[in-house]
Every structure is written in C-alpha cells, then in structure tokens.
Amino acid sequence: MDSSTPQATPRAAQLGQIQSLVDELASKLQRSVQVDTPAFYAFCSSPQYGEVDNERVFNVLHREPNPEPIPWLVANGVQESRDPVRVPAHKEFDLLPRLCVPLWEGEKLCGHIWLIDSPAISEADLEIITSYRRPIIDLMAARDETFVRRVAEMREIARDVTLGLDGSLAHAVDNNFLPRRGVIRIHQLTIREAAEAAVTTDAPERLMLELLRFRRRRPFLVTDNHDGLTIVERSDDVAASQSLFDALQAASVAVGAQIVSRGTSTINELSGARNTARRASFIATVASLLGQETLTWEDSGAWRLLLGWELTPATVSAISPAAAALIAEGSQFLWETVLEYLDNARNVTATADNLFIHRATLHYRLEKARAVLPQGVLDDGWESTCLHAALRLHAALNTVP
C-alpha cells in the first residue's frame, strides 16, 4: 500500500477518498469491494468484478441493507470480531460466501469491508485487504467529526420542536430536516440493551447515531433521552413512515439495541407539538405495559383518559371507586366480563362471543356486577368511562406480557 495516502481531514472530500481506496482495492484483487456502516448501510461500492448475488445488487441499488439476513450476519460474529470473518453462503438469503473485515477504531466499530469469497480469497490477497484497513478507518474517523456537529444540531432542533418552541417547525423545514408537506407524527421509542454491552454509550444513543449516519429518502428529526428515542417525521402515508422504521429495526440489530415499544401521536392544529410529544411518550409506556410493539394515540381508546396519571394500582382506585369496589368483590370473571362488555361498546352478542359464554350467562354476570356497582355506572356517562379506563389499567397491571 502506498504510504503517501493523504491524511484525513474533516471535509466532504473524505467520502471521495474512501471511494478511491475501495476502487483501487477492487482493481488489484479483481473482486467487488464494499464498505458499509456498523448497521450494514453501504456507502462505497466498487464496480462489479466476478460473481454477484442478489444481496450485493440490493445494497448497490438501494444503499440500504436487506433486513432479513442481518441477524444471521450478526450471529456470525461480524460485530464483535477484530479479525477478518469468513461468512458461509446462505442459500435461503441468496448469499454467496463473503469475507468481512471489521473496521475498528479503538473500542468503536466504524464499519466493515466486504468481499465475495468465491473463489476463496488467498492469504496473500487477505494481507492486501487488511493493509487498506487503517487508511479507510482514518478517513471514516475524520468524516465523523463533521457528523458529530450535525448530530448536535439535530438534537437541538428536535428538542425545540418537541417543546413546541415558536418557529421551530418552520426552522426544521427551512433547513431540510423535515419535508415541506405531509402529516407530522411524533414517535417515542422505548429502547434497552439487547444484551449486556461492553460499550460506553447507552443503547438509545448508539441507535440514534447509527440511524443518522446517512440520510434516508425522506429527512427526519431524532433525539435521544434516558430510555429511548424521540423521532419527528413528516410523510404523506403510512408506507413512507414504515420505511423509516424498517431502517430503524435493522440498525437496532446491528448496534445491539432492542426496541421495546413505540408510541405515536399525530400533530394537529389543536394539540400542538409539545402535547403531541407528551402523548407519544405516554402511549409508548402503555404499549410497553401491554407487551405491544406499537400503539398510536388515535387508536388507544380509554387509555387516553389516563394521560398524566401514574400507571399504578393506586390510580385504579383514584379514578374509579366503582372499579375498586368491583375488583374487591373478589371475582376475576366479574371484572373481566365488565371490561369486555365496555370494550365492545355494550354489545351483548359480541361480548358473549369473545368470552365464549352463552348470552344468558353474560346477563347473569352483568346483573351481579350491577349489584356491586353504584346505580347507572355500568350503563353510560362519565363514571362509566372512568370505570372502563380503570379496569383497562387493572387488567394490564395484572397480566404478564
């Protein structure tokens, strides 16, 4: 390797210098070479040499990974090994055998060098490949200095938006952090370590940094907090939003983070950004309590009444003494029947079907409940709504997800 390789400086030309090294290495070996991020997002790919499979075609065309093989690649040690890893072929994923050379800067994984290992790469060629590792790492580290400044700006704008500061949304749009059109949604994600991690940064921060490393087809805002991420995105349809969360899922696997739950709320003229962020955070907590991956404010029904309340047994009694009396009666069948009845908007047929009981049995249970509850509480009105919300919370607190 030529020792006169230019030293890295934090400017846009670094990406071009990495691309030149990738092209040079591919030409020497007469094999295709690709460099990606720790989450497997390709950002430098050489011209095609030799064999090719659908996975390489997908990466080159889309500049994003196919999420299906990622857990299998991680299981082969490409995120932990300091030495080159030979990854075997995988017929189901249409993967030819590959050589992965992890790119480590101290304790930080910067990315990987990938080559198709068919025919098998010789030891002499492996020495050539590893000689390119240091120059590529130096250039990637220099690019990260600019990246760190962009992340700091992103954090500040995202927090301004979620606090509802005047002009913050317009500022985000004018600086291309959000599109000019579409529905604005705020997502709160609860994140935890997928396993015990030997890294200094916590899971939300690692996931945020990986997600921001390269801009997606539509811009978005993201910031981290003590136990998760807040994402602000603007899209015309659910499919566009889903593409962002597909990328998020792939990144979470790569950085060893687990997405426990996601709460979503849509900004409208009445709610404002600050209230919308508060709702998204609350609904993420509810989703985690229920063992659900996602939940939206708009679809959360009676849970919306509990915004601002602690999700504890004390709240059950505080918001509905009637619920506390029904639970104290001691029959789980009784309060579960009432909850199902209210969930089905007092539709007797649907309730009986969902409980797999005869309608006569349902009427018997409801009459028993009415004998315990204050008059009229089961039938309509605000107290009935509070009863519904309280029983929902009680059921969630007494169910193991």
XYZ file of C-alpha atoms in Angstrom:
401
model
C 0.000 0.000 0.000
C 1.320 3.484 -0.890
C 2.422 5.233 2.308
C 1.728 8.619 0.702
C -2.023 8.207 1.119
C -3.336 11.700 2.094
C -4.046 12.192 5.796
C -7.689 12.540 6.765
C -9.245 15.977 7.202
C -12.834 16.619 8.276
C -14.335 17.697 4.957
C -16.701 16.315 2.338
C -13.808 15.070 0.177
C -13.258 12.223 2.649
C -16.059 10.170 1.126
C -14.449 10.501 -2.295
C -11.101 9.391 -0.867
C -12.685 6.302 0.670
C -14.324 5.542 -2.671
C -10.934 5.837 -4.403
C -9.402 3.338 -1.973
C -12.302 0.935 -2.496
C -11.955 1.168 -6.285
C -8.179 0.704 -6.062
C -8.509 -2.394 -3.877
C -11.162 -3.906 -6.140
C -8.989 -3.338 -9.203
C -5.987 -5.013 -7.544
C -7.980 -8.083 -6.497
C -10.391 -8.162 -9.443
C -13.169 -8.623 -6.878
C -16.047 -6.355 -5.907
C -15.463 -4.433 -2.661
C -17.988 -2.676 -0.454
C -17.618 -0.556 2.693
C -20.593 -0.094 4.995
C -21.575 1.281 8.404
C -21.953 -0.875 11.535
C -25.654 -1.193 10.611
C -24.721 -2.545 7.150
C -25.626 0.574 5.140
C -23.326 0.585 2.111
C -21.794 3.957 1.268
C -18.877 2.991 -1.001
C -19.117 0.200 -3.578
C -16.659 -0.667 -6.305
C -17.531 -1.569 -9.889
C -18.631 -5.167 -10.312
C -15.946 -7.839 -10.628
C -16.515 -11.591 -10.567
C -19.512 -13.285 -9.002
C -22.552 -11.404 -7.739
C -25.659 -12.284 -5.742
C -28.969 -10.556 -5.092
C -27.760 -9.162 -1.773
C -24.992 -7.123 -3.390
C -27.370 -5.928 -6.111
C -29.884 -4.837 -3.454
C -27.229 -2.922 -1.479
C -25.817 -1.150 -4.518
C -29.222 -0.142 -5.891
C -30.883 0.885 -2.633
C -27.908 1.946 -0.486
C -29.644 0.213 2.394
C -29.455 -3.390 3.605
C -31.984 -6.127 3.185
C -33.079 -6.562 6.832
C -33.679 -10.327 6.607
C -30.035 -11.563 6.683
C -28.841 -9.078 9.333
C -29.478 -11.269 12.419
C -27.664 -14.123 10.677
C -24.674 -11.900 9.812
C -24.510 -10.678 13.412
C -24.663 -14.282 14.641
C -21.526 -14.993 12.585
C -19.564 -12.536 14.723
C -19.033 -9.651 12.315
C -19.925 -7.087 15.013
C -17.531 -8.444 17.669
C -14.525 -9.874 15.833
C -11.340 -7.832 15.434
C -10.097 -10.274 12.791
C -11.463 -10.982 9.309
C -14.527 -13.235 9.342
C -15.385 -15.724 6.600
C -19.182 -15.846 6.405
C -20.519 -19.009 4.731
C -23.037 -18.990 1.907
C -26.728 -18.933 2.798
C -28.995 -20.344 0.119
C -32.263 -19.051 1.596
C -30.985 -15.463 1.618
C -29.244 -15.909 -1.762
C -25.892 -15.038 -0.192
C -22.606 -16.195 -1.662
C -19.772 -16.770 0.839
C -18.281 -13.484 1.993
C -15.190 -12.138 3.688
C -15.878 -9.435 6.260
C -13.041 -7.249 7.547
C -14.329 -5.283 10.580
C -13.081 -1.699 10.854
C -12.298 -0.846 14.482
C -11.019 2.469 15.848
C -10.117 1.581 19.427
C -13.329 0.308 21.025
C -15.536 1.754 18.290
C -16.727 -0.279 15.298
C -16.678 2.094 12.308
C -17.972 -0.355 9.703
C -16.891 -3.291 7.550
C -15.104 -4.113 4.311
C -16.965 -6.828 2.364
C -15.841 -9.052 -0.499
C -17.458 -12.117 -2.038
C -15.330 -15.097 -1.011
C -15.882 -17.165 -4.154
C -13.441 -18.392 -5.251
C -11.860 -18.378 -1.794
C -9.628 -15.388 -1.068
C -5.967 -16.377 -0.657
C -3.811 -15.441 2.315
C -1.766 -13.150 0.071
C -4.898 -11.275 -1.033
C -6.101 -11.161 2.573
C -2.891 -9.322 3.519
C -3.569 -6.793 0.763
C -7.127 -6.263 2.017
C -6.064 -5.744 5.628
C -3.419 -3.222 4.532
C -6.271 -0.953 3.407
C -7.982 -1.147 6.769
C -6.045 1.635 8.541
C -6.337 4.261 5.760
C -10.089 3.650 5.456
C -10.577 3.849 9.240
C -8.653 7.156 9.384
C -10.854 8.657 6.688
C -14.034 7.391 8.336
C -12.968 8.859 11.687
C -12.351 12.231 10.058
C -15.803 12.163 8.473
C -17.225 11.541 11.942
C -16.071 14.974 13.139
C -18.490 16.641 10.731
C -21.087 14.045 11.638
C -20.829 14.859 15.357
C -21.554 18.523 14.622
C -24.594 17.550 12.536
C -25.889 15.299 15.328
C -25.593 18.143 17.842
C -27.588 20.422 15.549
C -30.179 17.689 15.008
C -30.602 17.134 18.748
C -31.156 20.830 19.382
C -33.744 21.244 16.612
C -35.578 18.039 17.569
C -35.851 19.155 21.184
C -37.043 22.623 20.152
C -39.780 21.052 18.027
C -40.966 18.652 20.732
C -41.018 21.508 23.264
C -43.275 23.437 20.888
C -40.981 26.472 20.643
C -42.257 29.157 18.287
C -40.815 28.862 14.793
C -39.057 25.543 15.456
C -41.044 23.563 12.884
C -40.502 26.217 10.219
C -36.787 26.248 11.083
C -36.619 22.446 10.697
C -38.328 22.644 7.293
C -36.211 25.560 6.048
C -33.026 23.660 6.962
C -34.192 20.432 5.257
C -34.627 18.465 8.471
C -38.300 17.875 7.603
C -40.169 17.823 4.260
C -42.462 20.733 3.438
C -45.545 18.549 3.014
C -47.184 15.659 4.779
C -48.599 14.697 8.143
C -46.245 15.316 11.075
C -46.009 12.433 13.532
C -44.024 12.181 16.738
C -42.843 8.726 17.784
C -41.463 7.856 21.199
C -39.478 4.619 21.346
C -38.529 2.756 24.497
C -35.045 1.251 23.980
C -32.956 -1.124 26.061
C -29.791 -3.162 25.618
C -30.345 -6.365 23.663
C -27.643 -7.943 25.854
C -25.031 -6.781 28.333
C -22.930 -4.368 26.317
C -19.208 -3.648 26.706
C -19.548 -0.115 25.298
C -19.551 3.291 26.952
C -22.551 4.751 25.102
C -26.055 3.638 26.010
C -28.401 1.864 23.611
C -30.574 4.896 22.659
C -27.514 6.987 21.782
C -25.883 4.205 19.743
C -29.098 3.640 17.823
C -29.601 7.353 17.165
C -26.050 7.783 15.868
C -26.360 4.816 13.542
C -29.737 5.976 12.256
C -28.369 9.444 11.496
C -25.141 8.313 9.864
C -26.697 8.532 6.440
C -29.789 10.464 5.420
C -32.716 8.380 4.225
C -35.011 9.110 1.293
C -37.039 11.475 3.456
C -35.449 13.616 6.190
C -36.493 13.281 9.815
C -35.576 14.558 13.270
C -34.393 12.347 16.111
C -33.032 12.883 19.593
C -32.217 10.533 22.437
C -33.356 10.599 26.062
C -32.651 8.486 29.141
C -34.548 5.391 27.972
C -35.354 5.855 24.310
C -35.594 7.963 21.171
C -37.963 10.686 20.041
C -38.467 10.797 16.271
C -40.294 13.536 14.367
C -41.147 12.649 10.784
C -43.406 14.016 8.084
C -44.902 11.782 5.411
C -47.915 11.505 3.133
C -48.784 7.929 4.023
C -48.118 5.112 6.471
C -45.900 3.257 3.963
C -43.418 6.137 3.928
C -43.293 6.091 7.726
C -42.794 2.329 7.737
C -39.673 2.580 5.567
C -38.061 4.636 8.330
C -38.911 2.024 10.949
C -37.616 -0.778 8.733
C -34.286 1.062 8.728
C -34.546 1.569 12.475
C -35.113 -2.141 13.076
C -32.067 -3.076 11.000
C -29.931 -0.527 12.840
C -31.092 -1.781 16.243
C -29.924 -5.318 15.471
C -26.549 -4.042 14.332
C -25.840 -1.903 17.408
C -27.217 -4.358 19.980
C -30.306 -2.364 20.958
C -33.832 -3.668 21.473
C -36.909 -1.614 20.602
C -39.345 -2.457 23.398
C -42.257 -0.297 22.298
C -43.238 2.642 20.115
C -45.899 5.231 20.849
C -47.107 7.521 18.063
C -49.187 10.687 18.027
C -50.073 12.983 15.124
C -49.710 16.752 15.335
C -52.869 18.709 14.576
C -53.950 22.325 14.968
C -55.408 21.688 18.416
C -52.730 19.502 20.001
C -49.518 21.292 19.061
C -46.068 19.690 19.034
C -45.475 19.741 22.794
C -48.738 17.981 23.667
C -48.219 15.544 20.799
C -44.771 14.597 22.125
C -46.252 14.118 25.594
C -48.955 11.854 24.187
C -46.440 9.800 22.201
C -44.310 9.294 25.318
C -47.314 8.199 27.377
C -48.571 5.798 24.704
C -45.097 4.235 24.415
C -45.308 3.493 28.152
C -48.768 1.987 27.681
C -47.559 -0.152 24.768
C -44.683 -1.455 26.890
C -47.092 -2.249 29.735
C -49.357 -4.147 27.344
C -46.484 -6.008 25.690
C -47.305 -4.406 22.314
C -44.647 -3.273 19.869
C -46.587 -0.231 18.650
C -49.594 1.825 19.701
C -50.953 5.141 18.444
C -52.679 7.821 20.475
C -55.533 7.858 17.985
C -56.197 4.118 18.465
C -55.625 3.913 22.212
C -59.250 4.378 23.288
C -59.831 4.571 27.046
C -56.086 4.775 27.730
C -56.183 8.423 26.649
C -58.069 9.273 29.843
C -55.021 8.224 31.860
C -52.634 10.767 30.312
C -50.806 12.395 33.206
C -51.593 9.616 35.692
C -49.120 7.105 37.080
C -49.908 3.645 35.730
C -50.181 2.029 39.169
C -52.831 0.203 41.242
C -53.415 3.404 43.233
C -54.619 5.105 40.059
C -57.272 2.415 39.544
C -58.926 3.361 42.841
C -58.355 7.090 42.385
C -60.095 7.452 39.039
C -62.910 4.952 39.683
C -64.038 3.924 43.160
C -66.586 1.772 41.329
C -63.773 -0.235 39.716
C -62.104 -0.654 43.103
C -65.377 -1.990 44.550
C -65.843 -4.420 41.657
C -62.287 -5.738 41.990
C -62.636 -6.025 45.767
C -65.667 -8.268 45.245
C -63.066 -10.932 44.506
C -64.331 -12.444 41.269
C -61.914 -12.080 38.356
C -64.602 -13.366 35.995
C -66.835 -10.494 37.070
C -64.498 -7.578 36.360
C -63.165 -9.249 33.190
C -66.755 -9.585 31.950
C -67.483 -5.917 32.621
C -64.262 -4.881 30.851
C -65.107 -6.969 27.792
C -68.644 -5.545 27.804
C -67.325 -1.979 27.802
C -64.618 -2.819 25.232
C -67.416 -3.945 22.904
C -69.464 -0.764 23.462
C -72.059 -2.754 25.474
C -72.783 -5.062 22.530
C -74.130 -8.201 24.224
C -73.653 -10.538 21.264
C -70.032 -9.516 20.620
C -69.196 -9.695 24.332
C -70.659 -13.195 24.745
C -68.846 -14.398 21.613
C -65.493 -13.016 22.781
C -65.893 -14.585 26.225
C -67.104 -17.897 24.752
C -70.164 -17.894 27.009
C -73.920 -18.044 26.468
C -75.804 -14.741 26.439
C -77.801 -15.874 29.476
C -74.533 -16.360 31.382
C -73.425 -12.898 30.324
C -76.672 -11.323 31.559
C -76.266 -13.143 34.880
C -72.734 -11.795 35.334
C -73.771 -8.258 34.390
C -76.602 -8.324 36.917
C -74.125 -9.435 39.600
C -71.869 -6.553 38.617
C -74.740 -4.063 38.797
C -75.446 -5.271 42.330
C -71.900 -4.297 43.331
C -71.611 -1.057 41.342
C -73.381 2.234 42.077
C -76.616 2.601 40.128
C -76.175 3.505 36.456
C -72.369 3.300 36.413
C -72.320 0.348 34.034
C -74.720 1.898 31.556
C -73.445 5.309 30.475
C -71.924 8.592 31.485
C -68.605 9.854 32.795
C -68.410 7.373 35.679
C -68.822 4.527 33.203
C -65.948 5.928 31.120
C -63.755 6.131 34.228
C -64.734 2.562 35.141
C -63.630 1.426 31.679
C -60.239 3.155 31.901
C -59.616 1.872 35.432
C -60.419 -1.731 34.507
C -58.157 -1.462 31.467
C -55.300 -0.385 33.709
C -56.043 -3.068 36.313
C -56.062 -5.771 33.624
C -52.738 -4.572 32.199
C -51.097 -4.423 35.619
C -52.196 -7.980 36.362
C -51.187 -9.521 33.041
C -47.661 -10.665 32.233
C -46.903 -9.579 28.619
